[in-house]
C-alpha atoms as one frame of an Amber mdcrd trajectory, in Angstrom:
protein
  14.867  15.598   4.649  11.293  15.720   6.178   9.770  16.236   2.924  11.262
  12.387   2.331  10.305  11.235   5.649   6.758  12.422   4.520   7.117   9.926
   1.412   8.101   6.969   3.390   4.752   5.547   3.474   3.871   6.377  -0.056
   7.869   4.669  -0.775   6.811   1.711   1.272   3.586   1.270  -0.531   4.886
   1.539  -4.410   7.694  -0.772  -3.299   5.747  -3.345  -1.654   3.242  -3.133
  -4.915   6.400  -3.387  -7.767   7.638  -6.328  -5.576   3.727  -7.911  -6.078
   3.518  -6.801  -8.960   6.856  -8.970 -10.048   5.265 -11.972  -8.393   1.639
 -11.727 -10.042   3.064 -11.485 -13.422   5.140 -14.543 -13.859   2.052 -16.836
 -12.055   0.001 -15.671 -14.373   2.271 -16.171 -17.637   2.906 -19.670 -15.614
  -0.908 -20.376 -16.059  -1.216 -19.377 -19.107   1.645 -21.265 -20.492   1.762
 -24.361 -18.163   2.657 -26.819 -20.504   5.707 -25.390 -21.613   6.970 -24.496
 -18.139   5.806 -27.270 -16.884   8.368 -28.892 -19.805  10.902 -26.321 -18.649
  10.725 -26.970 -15.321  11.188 -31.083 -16.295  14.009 -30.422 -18.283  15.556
 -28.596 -15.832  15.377 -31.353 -13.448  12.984 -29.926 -11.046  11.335 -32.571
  -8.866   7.840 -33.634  -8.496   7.506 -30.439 -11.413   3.558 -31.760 -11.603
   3.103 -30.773  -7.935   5.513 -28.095  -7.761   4.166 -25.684 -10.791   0.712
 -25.431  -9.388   2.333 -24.770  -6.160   4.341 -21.950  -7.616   1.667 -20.466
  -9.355  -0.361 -20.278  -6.056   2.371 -18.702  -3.761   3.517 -15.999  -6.945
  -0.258 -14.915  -7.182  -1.553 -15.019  -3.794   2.211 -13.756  -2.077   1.853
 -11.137  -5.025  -1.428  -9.755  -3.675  -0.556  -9.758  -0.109   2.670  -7.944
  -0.852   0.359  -4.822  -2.800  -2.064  -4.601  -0.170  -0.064  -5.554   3.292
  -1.036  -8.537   4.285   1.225 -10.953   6.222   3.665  -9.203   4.781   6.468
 -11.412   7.074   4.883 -14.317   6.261   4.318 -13.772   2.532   7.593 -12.334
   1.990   9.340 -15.578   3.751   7.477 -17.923   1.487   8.245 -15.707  -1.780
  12.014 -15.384  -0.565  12.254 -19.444  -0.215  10.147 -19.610  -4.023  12.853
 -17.533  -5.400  16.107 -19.001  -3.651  14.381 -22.307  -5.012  13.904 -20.986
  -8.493  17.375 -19.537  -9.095  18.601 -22.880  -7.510  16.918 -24.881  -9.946
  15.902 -21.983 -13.012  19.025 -20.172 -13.448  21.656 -22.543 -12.765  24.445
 -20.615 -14.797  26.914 -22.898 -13.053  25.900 -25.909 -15.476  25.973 -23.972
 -18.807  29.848 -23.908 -19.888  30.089 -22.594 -22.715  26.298 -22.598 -23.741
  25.274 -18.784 -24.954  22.626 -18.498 -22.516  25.053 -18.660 -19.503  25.311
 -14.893 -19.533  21.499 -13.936 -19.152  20.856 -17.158 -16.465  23.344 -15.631
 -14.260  22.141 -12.432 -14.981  18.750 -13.749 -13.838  20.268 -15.436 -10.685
  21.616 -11.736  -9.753  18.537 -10.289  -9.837  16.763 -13.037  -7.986  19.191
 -12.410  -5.482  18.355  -8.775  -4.825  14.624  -9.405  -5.218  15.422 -12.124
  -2.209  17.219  -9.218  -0.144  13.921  -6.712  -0.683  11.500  -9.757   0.015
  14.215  -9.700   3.441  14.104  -6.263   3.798  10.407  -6.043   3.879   9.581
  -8.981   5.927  11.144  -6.555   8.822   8.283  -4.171   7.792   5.193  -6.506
   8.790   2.495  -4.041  10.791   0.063  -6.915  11.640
């Protein structure tokens, strides 16, 4: 048991950097394929998608890096909990897709969002600044 209290900070430090880590790479596939989410995003019904993908793309890469190195950790994990509530709201709306094949993997998604919005929870409780 102390041998794992030992590892807490070295726990706290991968997790926080896997949970940046998830952020960083989607805002950078975002900016490197912004016309098609940006299409996505329209499709999807997403308002003011023009305004909001840059947005998005900002908060996933700079909440991303403070997550890996600690910084405003409450703060950044708040504003990445409300991106992802926002993107499973609007992203992986399985509830809309009777029937359609990809109703499966969106709620899939929407699941996983959801525990990536409990961590973000859990580690907003962990702010040292």
């Amino acid at each position: 048991m102390n041998l794992l209290k030992k590892l807490d900070n070295l726990f706290f430090i991968g997790g926080r950097t896997l949970l940046g880590l998830y952020f960083i790479g989607p805002g950078l596939s975002k900016v490197f394929g912004f016309t098609a989410t940006l299409a996505l995003m329209q499709m999807k019904g997403v308002p003011f998608s023009s305004v909001l993908l840059p947005l998005t793309i900002f908060i996933q890469l700079i909440g991303g890096i403070f997550l890996i190195l600690g910084k405003n950790l409450r703060f950044a994990s708040f504003i990445l909990f409300g991106l992802t509530i926002c993107i499973n709201i609007f992203i992986h709306n399985f509830w809309t897709l009777n029937g359609d094949p990809s109703q499966a993997h969106e709620t899939q998604n929407f699941i996983k969002n959801l525990a990536i919005a409990a961590g973000l929870l859990v580690l907003a409780t962990k702010d040292k600044n």
